[in-house]
PDB file of C-alpha atoms in Angstrom:
ATOM      1  CA  MET Q   1      -3.947   0.885 -28.901  1.00 86.00           C
ATOM      2  CA  VAL Q   2      -2.261   2.459 -25.836  1.00 92.00           C
ATOM      3  CA  THR Q   3       0.452   0.377 -24.316  1.00 96.00           C
ATOM      4  CA  ILE Q   4       1.028  -0.444 -20.624  1.00 97.00           C
ATOM      5  CA  ALA Q   5       4.366   1.601 -21.064  1.00 98.00           C
ATOM      6  CA  GLU Q   6       2.456   4.681 -22.269  1.00 98.00           C
ATOM      7  CA  ARG Q   7      -0.063   4.378 -19.457  1.00 97.00           C
ATOM      8  CA  LEU Q   8       2.673   4.095 -16.994  1.00 98.00           C
ATOM      9  CA  ASP Q   9       4.449   7.186 -18.332  1.00 98.00           C
ATOM     10  CA  ASN Q  10       1.026   9.103 -18.222  1.00 97.00           C
ATOM     11  CA  ALA Q  11       0.568   7.986 -14.472  1.00 97.00           C
ATOM     12  CA  TYR Q  12       3.893   9.067 -13.604  1.00 98.00           C
ATOM     13  CA  GLY Q  13       3.309  12.522 -15.358  1.00 97.00           C
ATOM     14  CA  ARG Q  14      -0.080  12.893 -13.623  1.00 97.00           C
ATOM     15  CA  ILE Q  15       1.763  12.335 -10.329  1.00 98.00           C
ATOM     16  CA  GLU Q  16       4.362  15.122 -11.211  1.00 97.00           C
ATOM     17  CA  LYS Q  17       1.574  17.400 -12.301  1.00 97.00           C
ATOM     18  CA  ALA Q  18      -0.313  17.026  -9.046  1.00 97.00           C
ATOM     19  CA  LYS Q  19       2.883  17.688  -7.038  1.00 97.00           C
ATOM     20  CA  GLN Q  20       3.575  20.996  -8.970  1.00 97.00           C
ATOM     21  CA  ASN Q  21      -0.044  22.081  -8.584  1.00 96.00           C
ATOM     22  CA  CYS Q  22       0.255  21.899  -4.840  1.00 96.00           C
ATOM     23  CA  GLN Q  23       3.936  22.492  -4.522  1.00 95.00           C
ATOM     24  CA  PHE Q  24       4.499  19.270  -2.733  1.00 94.00           C
ATOM     25  CA  SER Q  25       8.239  18.539  -2.502  1.00 94.00           C
ATOM     26  CA  GLU Q  26       8.270  14.973  -1.094  1.00 95.00           C
ATOM     27  CA  THR Q  27       8.739  11.874  -3.277  1.00 97.00           C
ATOM     28  CA  VAL Q  28       5.598  10.259  -4.345  1.00 98.00           C
ATOM     29  CA  GLN Q  29       5.953   6.519  -5.198  1.00 98.00           C
ATOM     30  CA  LEU Q  30       3.778   4.688  -7.604  1.00 98.00           C
ATOM     31  CA  LEU Q  31       2.444   1.291  -6.627  1.00 98.00           C
ATOM     32  CA  ALA Q  32       1.235  -0.570  -9.655  1.00 98.00           C
ATOM     33  CA  VAL Q  33      -1.796  -2.538  -8.598  1.00 98.00           C
ATOM     34  CA  SER Q  34      -1.608  -5.743 -10.598  1.00 97.00           C
ATOM     35  CA  LYS Q  35      -4.353  -7.904  -8.937  1.00 95.00           C
ATOM     36  CA  THR Q  36      -6.152 -10.203 -11.425  1.00 93.00           C
ATOM     37  CA  LYS Q  37      -3.760  -9.082 -14.143  1.00 95.00           C
ATOM     38  CA  PRO Q  38      -1.902 -11.654 -16.133  1.00 96.00           C
ATOM     39  CA  ILE Q  39       1.810 -12.184 -16.004  1.00 97.00           C
ATOM     40  CA  ALA Q  40       2.178 -10.545 -19.514  1.00 97.00           C
ATOM     41  CA  ASP Q  41       0.892  -7.290 -18.295  1.00 97.00           C
ATOM     42  CA  ILE Q  42       3.311  -7.407 -15.304  1.00 98.00           C
ATOM     43  CA  GLU Q  43       6.125  -8.170 -17.684  1.00 98.00           C
ATOM     44  CA  ALA Q  44       5.261  -5.221 -19.849  1.00 98.00           C
ATOM     45  CA  ALA Q  45       5.282  -2.859 -16.740  1.00 98.00           C
ATOM     46  CA  ILE Q  46       8.652  -4.235 -15.526  1.00 98.00           C
ATOM     47  CA  ALA Q  47       9.972  -3.581 -19.074  1.00 98.00           C
ATOM     48  CA  ALA Q  48       8.915  -0.051 -18.730  1.00 98.00           C
ATOM     49  CA  GLY Q  49      10.789   0.399 -15.530  1.00 98.00           C
ATOM     50  CA  GLN Q  50       8.196  -0.319 -12.886  1.00 98.00           C
ATOM     51  CA  THR Q  51       9.399  -2.328  -9.801  1.00 98.00           C
ATOM     52  CA  GLN Q  52       6.616  -1.946  -7.091  1.00 98.00           C
ATOM     53  CA  PHE Q  53       3.493  -3.983  -7.503  1.00 98.00           C
ATOM     54  CA  GLY Q  54       0.454  -4.372  -5.257  1.00 98.00           C
ATOM     55  CA  GLU Q  55      -1.684  -7.581  -4.956  1.00 98.00           C
ATOM     56  CA  SER Q  56      -4.778  -8.363  -2.998  1.00 96.00           C
ATOM     57  CA  TYR Q  57      -5.459 -12.129  -3.591  1.00 96.00           C
ATOM     58  CA  VAL Q  58      -3.109 -14.329  -1.641  1.00 96.00           C
ATOM     59  CA  GLN Q  59      -2.881 -17.434  -3.887  1.00 95.00           C
ATOM     60  CA  GLU Q  60      -2.757 -15.534  -7.106  1.00 96.00           C
ATOM     61  CA  ALA Q  61      -0.137 -13.230  -5.603  1.00 97.00           C
ATOM     62  CA  VAL Q  62       2.034 -15.988  -4.346  1.00 97.00           C
ATOM     63  CA  ASP Q  63       2.079 -17.494  -7.829  1.00 97.00           C
ATOM     64  CA  LYS Q  64       3.219 -14.259  -9.274  1.00 98.00           C
ATOM     65  CA  VAL Q  65       5.951 -13.738  -6.595  1.00 98.00           C
ATOM     66  CA  ALA Q  66       7.310 -17.133  -7.467  1.00 97.00           C
ATOM     67  CA  TYR Q  67       7.111 -16.593 -11.096  1.00 98.00           C
ATOM     68  CA  PHE Q  68       9.309 -13.359 -10.839  1.00 98.00           C
ATOM     69  CA  LYS Q  69      11.541 -14.649  -8.033  1.00 96.00           C
ATOM     70  CA  GLN Q  70      14.792 -14.201  -9.989  1.00 97.00           C
ATOM     71  CA  ASN Q  71      14.190 -10.522 -10.302  1.00 98.00           C
ATOM     72  CA  LYS Q  72      15.605  -9.138  -7.056  1.00 96.00           C
ATOM     73  CA  ALA Q  73      14.663  -5.563  -8.124  1.00 97.00           C
ATOM     74  CA  LEU Q  74      10.973  -6.157  -7.585  1.00 98.00           C
ATOM     75  CA  GLU Q  75       8.978  -5.214  -4.456  1.00 98.00           C
ATOM     76  CA  TRP Q  76       5.728  -6.943  -3.731  1.00 98.00           C
ATOM     77  CA  HIS Q  77       3.100  -5.198  -1.510  1.00 98.00           C
ATOM     78  CA  PHE Q  78       0.068  -7.009  -0.200  1.00 98.00           C
ATOM     79  CA  ILE Q  79      -2.810  -4.579   0.069  1.00 98.00           C
ATOM     80  CA  GLY Q  80      -5.871  -6.669   0.577  1.00 96.00           C
ATOM     81  CA  PRO Q  81      -7.577  -7.920   3.747  1.00 94.00           C
ATOM     82  CA  ILE Q  82      -5.557 -10.724   5.466  1.00 95.00           C
ATOM     83  CA  GLN Q  83      -7.394 -13.954   6.622  1.00 93.00           C
ATOM     84  CA  SER Q  84      -5.790 -15.629   9.603  1.00 93.00           C
ATOM     85  CA  ASN Q  85      -5.405 -18.872   7.564  1.00 95.00           C
ATOM     86  CA  LYS Q  86      -3.485 -17.000   4.751  1.00 96.00           C
ATOM     87  CA  SER Q  87      -1.092 -14.932   6.939  1.00 97.00           C
ATOM     88  CA  ARG Q  88       1.709 -17.307   6.650  1.00 98.00           C
ATOM     89  CA  LEU Q  89       1.795 -17.082   2.899  1.00 98.00           C
ATOM     90  CA  VAL Q  90       1.796 -13.311   3.108  1.00 98.00           C
ATOM     91  CA  ALA Q  91       4.587 -13.402   5.688  1.00 98.00           C
ATOM     92  CA  GLU Q  92       6.708 -15.647   3.643  1.00 98.00           C
ATOM     93  CA  ASN Q  93       6.308 -14.055   0.246  1.00 98.00           C
ATOM     94  CA  PHE Q  94       5.932 -10.338   0.472  1.00 98.00           C
ATOM     95  CA  HIS Q  95       8.244  -7.386   1.174  1.00 98.00           C
ATOM     96  CA  TRP Q  96       5.475  -5.019   2.380  1.00 98.00           C
ATOM     97  CA  VAL Q  97       1.991  -5.389   3.887  1.00 98.00           C
ATOM     98  CA  GLN Q  98      -0.179  -2.296   3.749  1.00 98.00           C
ATOM     99  CA  SER Q  99      -3.297  -3.849   5.197  1.00 98.00           C
ATOM    100  CA  VAL Q 100      -2.511  -4.630   8.873  1.00 98.00           C
ATOM    101  CA  ASP Q 101      -5.616  -3.357  10.858  1.00 97.00           C
ATOM    102  CA  ARG Q 102      -5.516  -5.357  14.095  1.00 97.00           C
ATOM    103  CA  GLU Q 103      -3.052  -6.888  16.626  1.00 97.00           C
ATOM    104  CA  LYS Q 104      -3.958 -10.456  15.883  1.00 97.00           C
ATOM    105  CA  ILE Q 105      -2.805 -10.365  12.289  1.00 97.00           C
ATOM    106  CA  ALA Q 106       0.326  -8.353  13.229  1.00 98.00           C
ATOM    107  CA  ARG Q 107       1.208 -11.002  15.762  1.00 98.00           C
ATOM    108  CA  ARG Q 108       0.715 -13.813  13.186  1.00 98.00           C
ATOM    109  CA  LEU Q 109       2.882 -11.987  10.650  1.00 98.00           C
ATOM    110  CA  ASN Q 110       5.616 -11.516  13.078  1.00 98.00           C
ATOM    111  CA  GLU Q 111       5.614 -15.069  14.198  1.00 98.00           C
ATOM    112  CA  GLN Q 112       5.486 -16.479  10.645  1.00 98.00           C
ATOM    113  CA  ARG Q 113       7.965 -14.223   9.047  1.00 98.00           C
ATOM    114  CA  PRO Q 114      11.077 -16.423   8.300  1.00 98.00           C
ATOM    115  CA  THR Q 115      13.979 -15.331  10.371  1.00 97.00           C
ATOM    116  CA  ASN Q 116      16.374 -15.502   7.265  1.00 97.00           C
ATOM    117  CA  LEU Q 117      14.376 -12.764   5.583  1.00 97.00           C
ATOM    118  CA  LYS Q 118      14.507  -9.024   6.429  1.00 97.00           C
ATOM    119  CA  PRO Q 119      11.653  -7.806   8.659  1.00 98.00           C
ATOM    120  CA  LEU Q 120       8.418  -7.339   6.871  1.00 98.00           C
ATOM    121  CA  LYS Q 121       7.691  -3.646   6.181  1.00 98.00           C
ATOM    122  CA  VAL Q 122       4.130  -2.860   7.539  1.00 98.00           C
ATOM    123  CA  LEU Q 123       1.689  -0.118   7.143  1.00 98.00           C
ATOM    124  CA  VAL Q 124      -1.284   0.215   9.434  1.00 98.00           C
ATOM    125  CA  GLN Q 125      -4.518   0.511   7.570  1.00 98.00           C
ATOM    126  CA  VAL Q 126      -6.921   3.061   8.902  1.00 97.00           C
ATOM    127  CA  ASN Q 127     -10.514   3.328   8.159  1.00 95.00           C
ATOM    128  CA  ILE Q 128     -10.432   7.192   8.249  1.00 94.00           C
ATOM    129  CA  SER Q 129     -13.849   7.697   6.661  1.00 85.00           C
ATOM    130  CA  GLY Q 130     -15.640   5.208   9.021  1.00 81.00           C
ATOM    131  CA  ASP Q 131     -17.053   3.405   6.076  1.00 78.00           C
ATOM    132  CA  ASP Q 132     -18.578  -0.060   7.073  1.00 80.00           C
ATOM    133  CA  ASN Q 133     -17.636  -1.394   3.711  1.00 79.00           C
ATOM    134  CA  LYS Q 134     -13.912  -0.456   4.157  1.00 84.00           C
ATOM    135  CA  SER Q 135     -11.226  -2.357   6.163  1.00 88.00           C
ATOM    136  CA  GLY Q 136      -8.976  -0.620   8.660  1.00 94.00           C
ATOM    137  CA  CYS Q 137      -8.678   0.159  12.330  1.00 95.00           C
ATOM    138  CA  HIS Q 138     -10.449   3.132  13.958  1.00 94.00           C
ATOM    139  CA  PRO Q 139      -8.250   6.155  14.140  1.00 95.00           C
ATOM    140  CA  ASP Q 140      -8.321   5.965  17.861  1.00 96.00           C
ATOM    141  CA  GLU Q 141      -6.703   2.550  17.700  1.00 97.00           C
ATOM    142  CA  VAL Q 142      -3.767   3.632  15.521  1.00 98.00           C
ATOM    143  CA  ASP Q 143      -1.388   4.461  18.339  1.00 97.00           C
ATOM    144  CA  THR Q 144      -1.712   1.193  20.168  1.00 98.00           C
ATOM    145  CA  LEU Q 145      -1.378  -0.913  17.037  1.00 98.00           C
ATOM    146  CA  ALA Q 146       1.637   1.048  15.902  1.00 98.00           C
ATOM    147  CA  GLN Q 147       3.297   0.495  19.265  1.00 98.00           C
ATOM    148  CA  PHE Q 148       2.640  -3.296  18.994  1.00 98.00           C
ATOM    149  CA  ILE Q 149       4.070  -3.505  15.547  1.00 98.00           C
ATOM    150  CA  ASN Q 150       7.043  -1.414  16.406  1.00 98.00           C
ATOM    151  CA  ASP Q 151       7.782  -3.908  19.128  1.00 98.00           C
ATOM    152  CA  CYS Q 152       7.790  -6.878  16.822  1.00 98.00           C
ATOM    153  CA  ARG Q 153      11.215  -8.240  15.891  1.00 98.00           C
ATOM    154  CA  GLN Q 154      10.153  -9.463  12.408  1.00 98.00           C
ATOM    155  CA  LEU Q 155       8.052  -6.394  11.528  1.00 98.00           C
ATOM    156  CA  GLU Q 156       9.262  -2.893  10.557  1.00 98.00           C
ATOM    157  CA  LEU Q 157       6.575  -0.186  11.025  1.00 98.00           C
ATOM    158  CA  ARG Q 158       6.866   2.182   8.028  1.00 98.00           C
ATOM    159  CA  GLY Q 159       3.668   4.219   7.898  1.00 98.00           C
ATOM    160  CA  LEU Q 160      -0.164   4.236   7.235  1.00 98.00           C
ATOM    161  CA  MET Q 161      -2.563   3.314   4.468  1.00 98.00           C
ATOM    162  CA  THR Q 162      -6.274   4.230   3.786  1.00 97.00           C
ATOM    163  CA  ILE Q 163      -8.939   3.470   1.303  1.00 93.00           C
ATOM    164  CA  THR Q 164     -11.566   6.010   1.887  1.00 88.00           C
ATOM    165  CA  GLU Q 165     -15.347   5.896   0.847  1.00 81.00           C
ATOM    166  CA  GLN Q 166     -16.087   6.643  -2.675  1.00 80.00           C
ATOM    167  CA  THR Q 167     -17.464  10.156  -2.959  1.00 80.00           C
ATOM    168  CA  ASP Q 168     -17.688  12.845  -5.726  1.00 83.00           C
ATOM    169  CA  ASP Q 169     -17.296  15.449  -2.883  1.00 88.00           C
ATOM    170  CA  ARG Q 170     -13.655  16.448  -3.388  1.00 90.00           C
ATOM    171  CA  GLN Q 171     -13.650  18.651  -0.257  1.00 93.00           C
ATOM    172  CA  LYS Q 172     -14.831  15.696   1.827  1.00 92.00           C
ATOM    173  CA  GLN Q 173     -12.182  13.508   0.345  1.00 93.00           C
ATOM    174  CA  LEU Q 174      -9.552  16.058   0.902  1.00 95.00           C
ATOM    175  CA  GLN Q 175     -10.552  16.303   4.555  1.00 96.00           C
ATOM    176  CA  TYR Q 176     -10.186  12.528   4.979  1.00 95.00           C
ATOM    177  CA  PHE Q 177      -6.800  12.615   3.442  1.00 97.00           C
ATOM    178  CA  GLN Q 178      -5.610  15.579   5.513  1.00 97.00           C
ATOM    179  CA  GLN Q 179      -6.695  13.765   8.668  1.00 97.00           C
ATOM    180  CA  MET Q 180      -4.553  10.808   7.543  1.00 97.00           C
ATOM    181  CA  ARG Q 181      -1.572  13.171   6.925  1.00 98.00           C
ATOM    182  CA  ALA Q 182      -1.939  14.670  10.415  1.00 98.00           C
ATOM    183  CA  CYS Q 183      -1.939  11.237  11.949  1.00 97.00           C
ATOM    184  CA  PHE Q 184       1.078  10.251   9.950  1.00 98.00           C
ATOM    185  CA  ASP Q 185       2.928  13.331  10.956  1.00 98.00           C
ATOM    186  CA  ARG Q 186       2.017  12.823  14.590  1.00 97.00           C
ATOM    187  CA  LEU Q 187       3.180   9.190  14.532  1.00 97.00           C
ATOM    188  CA  LYS Q 188       6.442  10.125  12.794  1.00 97.00           C
ATOM    189  CA  ASP Q 189       7.470  12.327  15.640  1.00 96.00           C
ATOM    190  CA  GLN Q 190       7.438   9.059  17.654  1.00 97.00           C
ATOM    191  CA  TYR Q 191       8.680   6.705  15.099  1.00 97.00           C
ATOM    192  CA  GLN Q 192      11.453   8.272  12.899  1.00 95.00           C
ATOM    193  CA  GLN Q 193      11.597   5.426  10.464  1.00 97.00           C
ATOM    194  CA  LEU Q 194       8.112   6.277   9.112  1.00 98.00           C
ATOM    195  CA  ASP Q 195       8.357   7.328   5.517  1.00 98.00           C
ATOM    196  CA  THR Q 196       5.158   6.010   3.764  1.00 98.00           C
ATOM    197  CA  LEU Q 197       1.542   7.298   3.556  1.00 98.00           C
ATOM    198  CA  SER Q 198      -0.259   5.242   1.160  1.00 98.00           C
ATOM    199  CA  MET Q 199      -3.368   6.905  -0.042  1.00 98.00           C
ATOM    200  CA  GLY Q 200      -5.000   7.746  -3.419  1.00 96.00           C
ATOM    201  CA  MET Q 201      -5.860   5.638  -6.419  1.00 95.00           C
ATOM    202  CA  SER Q 202      -6.559   6.160 -10.044  1.00 91.00           C
ATOM    203  CA  GLY Q 203      -9.677   8.390  -9.259  1.00 90.00           C
ATOM    204  CA  ASP Q 204      -8.476  10.509  -6.490  1.00 93.00           C
ATOM    205  CA  LEU Q 205      -4.593  10.554  -6.527  1.00 95.00           C
ATOM    206  CA  ASP Q 206      -4.522  14.449  -7.238  1.00 96.00           C
ATOM    207  CA  THR Q 207      -6.436  15.115  -4.025  1.00 96.00           C
ATOM    208  CA  ALA Q 208      -4.421  12.631  -2.069  1.00 97.00           C
ATOM    209  CA  ILE Q 209      -1.147  14.217  -3.160  1.00 98.00           C
ATOM    210  CA  ALA Q 210      -2.555  17.678  -2.297  1.00 97.00           C
ATOM    211  CA  ALA Q 211      -3.024  16.333   1.255  1.00 97.00           C
ATOM    212  CA  GLY Q 212       0.401  14.803   1.455  1.00 98.00           C
ATOM    213  CA  SER Q 213       0.303  11.307   0.122  1.00 98.00           C
ATOM    214  CA  THR Q 214       3.732   9.597  -0.395  1.00 98.00           C
ATOM    215  CA  MET Q 215       2.536   6.693  -2.380  1.00 98.00           C
ATOM    216  CA  VAL Q 216      -0.372   6.221  -4.653  1.00 98.00           C
ATOM    217  CA  ARG Q 217      -1.923   2.883  -5.836  1.00 98.00           C
ATOM    218  CA  ILE Q 218      -2.824   2.828  -9.364  1.00 97.00           C
ATOM    219  CA  GLY Q 219      -4.374  -0.091 -11.226  1.00 96.00           C
ATOM    220  CA  THR Q 220      -7.094   0.860 -13.731  1.00 93.00           C
ATOM    221  CA  ASP Q 221      -5.005   3.773 -15.257  1.00 95.00           C
ATOM    222  CA  ILE Q 222      -2.110   1.285 -15.924  1.00 97.00           C
ATOM    223  CA  PHE Q 223      -3.632  -2.035 -16.652  1.00 95.00           C
ATOM    224  CA  GLY Q 224      -7.145  -1.147 -17.610  1.00 87.00           C
ATOM    225  CA  LYS Q 225     -10.362  -2.131 -15.945  1.00 80.00           C
ATOM    226  CA  ARG Q 226     -10.621  -5.555 -14.223  1.00 67.00           C
ATOM    227  CA  GLN Q 227     -12.400  -8.213 -15.962  1.00 60.00           C
TER     228      GLN Q 227
END
């Protein structure tokens, strides 16, 4: 039976191979998507050296953050849709939020982030493929939302995230990711602190890295399929 440590090692190897194939020199971080996975699986990933984890379900995630609160090396990313009535829990418990797609949620996170904590690191989620089933702001709304977040005292704008439509057309997928990279580079000219372009998952990370992703979100290839 393949262990989580071995799967993690394979995932990092796949990232390095993808970088070599397209001669991409930037660092590509791996976010281990641990949503729906038990504590034991996360402990196994931590034992193998993984420190960044992504969660999508607020209450489940908050329980995990609390369980591991003594481990200060861990960084928790919220990557799911944010309901207004759950925004306080997100603001109080996470280091990163990758799924901010409207001003209302950004404002709530800013107001609810405890002042004794460092500003919440934020990615703007963009619906680059225009898929009605995906969250994210329209590409035309990115600049306005980025400006709003950048002006929030308790938020720190760090980049962009996207989840594109599922397609077997690699060229179409590549075009979406390239559009995201172009948007990221344009924003970075204005906001020098931007360093994270989160795009690509287990099934399409190679294409995402070829387009310039700096963070891939991997769940299935590390923890197996969700039950």
